[in-house]
Amino acid sequence: NYIWDVRTYANIHKYCEKCLATNSKECIANTNYRKVEYELKGNILYLIYSDCRNYKEKVTTERTKAALEFSKIPKMYEGKTWADYQITNDNNYAVAVAKGIVSGKCKGGYIFGTVGTGKTFLASLIAKDIIAQNKQVVFGSVPELMADLKNSFDKGTTKEILKRYIEADFLV
């Protein structure tokens, strides 16, 4: 009698048979393809899961797009990356704190400065990196929050507005 120790061996991202057959860049199976293979080593049975790479990328892209829309990051910053942000002697500490927030080493921060110093740009980079960690982000300013609340009184949507802010994993 053997006692089998079943463990997940790897989650290898391959292309499903339909994608391979058509050399497609997008998963034409359009379902969550998962192939399971087995490998026996000693008394350990390993399960090898293979997800279709095209499908996984498609789902990740759709999830990120929906999260960006929910977050309300200003459109002009949606395509921007850290490489686009100009680091100077005046903002290098703020950038270090921002990267600390994204990595979880810093629990929060307050961005301030004069008009045109890159506060919104930096905040949008933080928000996008947090979204990439599969967390829900709400992006905005205190005046925007107050305006949303004020408008919700007339429309009777105060609970929905508050829920959006309360249930977010991260406020920027």
Tab-separated table of C-alpha atoms in Angstrom:
chain	number	residue	atom	x	y	z
A	1	ASN	CA	0.000	0.000	0.000
A	2	TYR	CA	1.227	3.451	-0.953
A	3	ILE	CA	0.182	6.733	0.584
A	4	TRP	CA	0.163	9.224	-2.267
A	5	ASP	CA	1.280	12.767	-1.654
A	6	VAL	CA	-0.425	14.799	-4.361
A	7	ARG	CA	1.082	18.241	-4.964
A	8	THR	CA	0.820	20.861	-7.650
A	9	TYR	CA	4.090	20.630	-9.532
A	10	ALA	CA	3.896	23.664	-11.777
A	11	ASN	CA	1.532	26.079	-13.426
A	12	ILE	CA	3.121	26.195	-16.858
A	13	HIS	CA	1.594	28.625	-19.315
A	14	LYS	CA	1.481	26.976	-22.717
A	15	TYR	CA	-0.745	27.493	-25.698
A	16	CYS	CA	-3.807	25.285	-26.016
A	17	GLU	CA	-4.129	22.913	-28.969
A	18	LYS	CA	-6.471	25.259	-30.848
A	19	CYS	CA	-4.051	28.180	-30.561
A	20	LEU	CA	-1.125	25.994	-31.613
A	21	ALA	CA	-3.036	24.580	-34.584
A	22	THR	CA	-3.906	28.034	-35.946
A	23	ASN	CA	-0.773	29.855	-34.741
A	24	SER	CA	-3.166	32.391	-33.251
A	25	LYS	CA	-2.092	35.261	-31.008
A	26	GLU	CA	-5.487	35.192	-29.285
A	27	CYS	CA	-7.041	32.133	-27.676
A	28	ILE	CA	-9.696	30.967	-30.108
A	29	ALA	CA	-10.908	28.329	-27.682
A	30	ASN	CA	-12.274	31.315	-25.687
A	31	THR	CA	-12.561	29.195	-22.584
A	32	ASN	CA	-10.286	28.691	-19.627
A	33	TYR	CA	-8.208	25.911	-21.091
A	34	ARG	CA	-6.455	23.789	-18.519
A	35	LYS	CA	-4.583	20.605	-19.332
A	36	VAL	CA	-3.576	18.320	-16.490
A	37	GLU	CA	-0.626	15.976	-16.814
A	38	TYR	CA	0.738	13.578	-14.211
A	39	GLU	CA	4.244	12.708	-13.197
A	40	LEU	CA	5.198	10.100	-10.625
A	41	LYS	CA	8.434	10.503	-8.674
A	42	GLY	CA	8.884	7.953	-5.903
A	43	ASN	CA	5.678	7.932	-3.933
A	44	ILE	CA	4.747	11.513	-4.928
A	45	LEU	CA	2.225	12.100	-7.689
A	46	TYR	CA	2.739	15.545	-9.225
A	47	LEU	CA	-0.069	17.276	-11.093
A	48	ILE	CA	1.144	19.591	-13.842
A	49	TYR	CA	-1.387	22.246	-14.797
A	50	SER	CA	-1.019	24.045	-18.108
A	51	ASP	CA	-3.096	27.151	-18.824
A	52	CYS	CA	-3.373	28.625	-22.301
A	53	ARG	CA	-1.036	31.636	-22.369
A	54	ASN	CA	-3.188	33.569	-24.851
A	55	TYR	CA	-6.304	33.081	-22.734
A	56	LYS	CA	-4.505	34.106	-19.536
A	57	GLU	CA	-3.163	37.279	-21.188
A	58	LYS	CA	-6.627	38.102	-22.556
A	59	VAL	CA	-8.272	37.718	-19.135
A	60	THR	CA	-5.532	39.770	-17.456
A	61	THR	CA	-5.906	42.552	-20.037
A	62	GLU	CA	-9.699	42.646	-19.639
A	63	ARG	CA	-9.418	42.681	-15.835
A	64	THR	CA	-6.854	45.508	-15.917
A	65	LYS	CA	-8.976	47.545	-18.343
A	66	ALA	CA	-12.047	47.218	-16.090
A	67	ALA	CA	-9.987	48.117	-13.003
A	68	LEU	CA	-8.596	51.222	-14.722
A	69	GLU	CA	-12.115	52.359	-15.642
A	70	PHE	CA	-13.338	51.789	-12.073
A	71	SER	CA	-10.359	53.643	-10.591
A	72	LYS	CA	-11.059	56.907	-12.451
A	73	ILE	CA	-7.390	57.517	-13.247
A	74	PRO	CA	-7.344	60.542	-15.577
A	75	LYS	CA	-7.258	59.416	-19.220
A	76	MET	CA	-4.100	61.398	-19.994
A	77	TYR	CA	-2.137	59.231	-17.531
A	78	GLU	CA	-3.494	55.779	-18.447
A	79	GLY	CA	-0.681	54.972	-20.870
A	80	LYS	CA	2.098	56.529	-18.815
A	81	THR	CA	4.756	54.483	-17.029
A	82	TRP	CA	7.575	55.094	-14.563
A	83	ALA	CA	9.898	55.523	-17.549
A	84	ASP	CA	7.846	58.582	-18.586
A	85	TYR	CA	8.149	60.246	-15.171
A	86	GLN	CA	10.993	62.714	-14.861
A	87	ILE	CA	12.829	62.293	-11.561
A	88	THR	CA	14.532	65.424	-10.261
A	89	ASN	CA	16.236	66.524	-7.041
A	90	ASP	CA	12.929	68.121	-6.023
A	91	ASN	CA	10.820	64.974	-6.372
A	92	ASN	CA	13.206	62.045	-5.796
A	93	TYR	CA	12.042	61.606	-2.191
A	94	ALA	CA	8.393	61.542	-3.315
A	95	VAL	CA	9.264	58.908	-5.938
A	96	ALA	CA	11.015	56.786	-3.295
A	97	VAL	CA	7.951	57.000	-1.027
A	98	ALA	CA	5.668	56.162	-3.978
A	99	LYS	CA	7.690	53.049	-4.798
A	100	GLY	CA	7.643	52.150	-1.090
A	101	ILE	CA	3.844	52.404	-1.102
A	102	VAL	CA	3.620	50.132	-4.147
A	103	SER	CA	5.975	47.547	-2.625
A	104	GLY	CA	4.135	47.624	0.716
A	105	LYS	CA	7.151	48.934	2.646
A	106	CYS	CA	5.379	52.254	3.227
A	107	LYS	CA	1.761	52.252	4.431
A	108	GLY	CA	0.754	55.600	2.952
A	109	GLY	CA	1.779	59.070	1.981
A	110	TYR	CA	0.598	62.563	1.218
A	111	ILE	CA	1.574	64.162	-2.085
A	112	PHE	CA	1.688	67.946	-2.159
A	113	GLY	CA	3.284	70.654	-4.254
A	114	THR	CA	2.594	73.512	-6.596
A	115	VAL	CA	0.718	73.200	-9.891
A	116	GLY	CA	2.620	71.265	-12.550
A	117	THR	CA	5.053	69.399	-10.282
A	118	GLY	CA	3.773	65.940	-11.242
A	119	LYS	CA	1.557	65.068	-8.252
A	120	THR	CA	-1.278	63.593	-10.317
A	121	PHE	CA	1.169	61.820	-12.615
A	122	LEU	CA	2.940	60.217	-9.629
A	123	ALA	CA	-0.376	59.272	-8.003
A	124	SER	CA	-1.551	57.637	-11.242
A	125	LEU	CA	1.646	55.548	-11.393
A	126	ILE	CA	1.037	54.374	-7.827
A	127	ALA	CA	-2.584	53.523	-8.665
A	128	LYS	CA	-1.663	51.541	-11.791
A	129	ASP	CA	0.967	49.526	-9.937
A	130	ILE	CA	-1.537	48.729	-7.176
A	131	ILE	CA	-4.082	47.676	-9.831
A	132	ALA	CA	-1.421	45.380	-11.320
A	133	GLN	CA	-1.367	43.642	-7.908
A	134	ASN	CA	-5.084	42.778	-8.469
A	135	LYS	CA	-6.292	45.329	-5.941
A	136	GLN	CA	-9.227	47.670	-6.376
A	137	VAL	CA	-8.195	51.325	-6.530
A	138	VAL	CA	-10.226	54.525	-6.393
A	139	PHE	CA	-8.373	57.576	-7.695
A	140	GLY	CA	-9.463	61.094	-6.845
A	141	SER	CA	-9.146	64.166	-4.705
A	142	VAL	CA	-10.967	65.257	-1.574
A	143	PRO	CA	-12.896	67.953	-3.514
A	144	GLU	CA	-14.035	65.262	-5.998
A	145	LEU	CA	-15.172	63.024	-3.148
A	146	MET	CA	-17.089	65.901	-1.562
A	147	ALA	CA	-18.714	66.772	-4.917
A	148	ASP	CA	-19.695	63.110	-5.434
A	149	LEU	CA	-21.253	63.032	-1.967
A	150	LYS	CA	-23.076	66.331	-2.449
A	151	ASN	CA	-24.535	65.171	-5.781
A	152	SER	CA	-25.528	61.829	-4.251
A	153	PHE	CA	-27.800	63.565	-1.711
A	154	ASP	CA	-30.075	64.808	-4.500
A	155	LYS	CA	-29.997	61.523	-6.415
A	156	GLY	CA	-30.363	59.253	-3.383
A	157	THR	CA	-27.161	57.387	-4.261
A	158	THR	CA	-25.130	58.184	-1.140
A	159	LYS	CA	-24.790	54.520	-0.133
A	160	GLU	CA	-23.393	53.578	-3.552
A	161	ILE	CA	-20.878	56.450	-3.499
A	162	LEU	CA	-19.705	55.617	0.011
A	163	LYS	CA	-19.516	51.900	-0.827
A	164	ARG	CA	-17.176	52.665	-3.731
A	165	TYR	CA	-14.721	54.399	-1.396
A	166	ILE	CA	-15.147	52.097	1.596
A	167	GLU	CA	-14.716	48.818	-0.325
A	168	ALA	CA	-11.690	49.951	-2.333
A	169	ASP	CA	-8.431	48.274	-1.372
A	170	PHE	CA	-6.541	51.476	-2.010
A	171	LEU	CA	-7.449	55.168	-2.213
A	172	VAL	CA	-5.248	57.507	-4.230
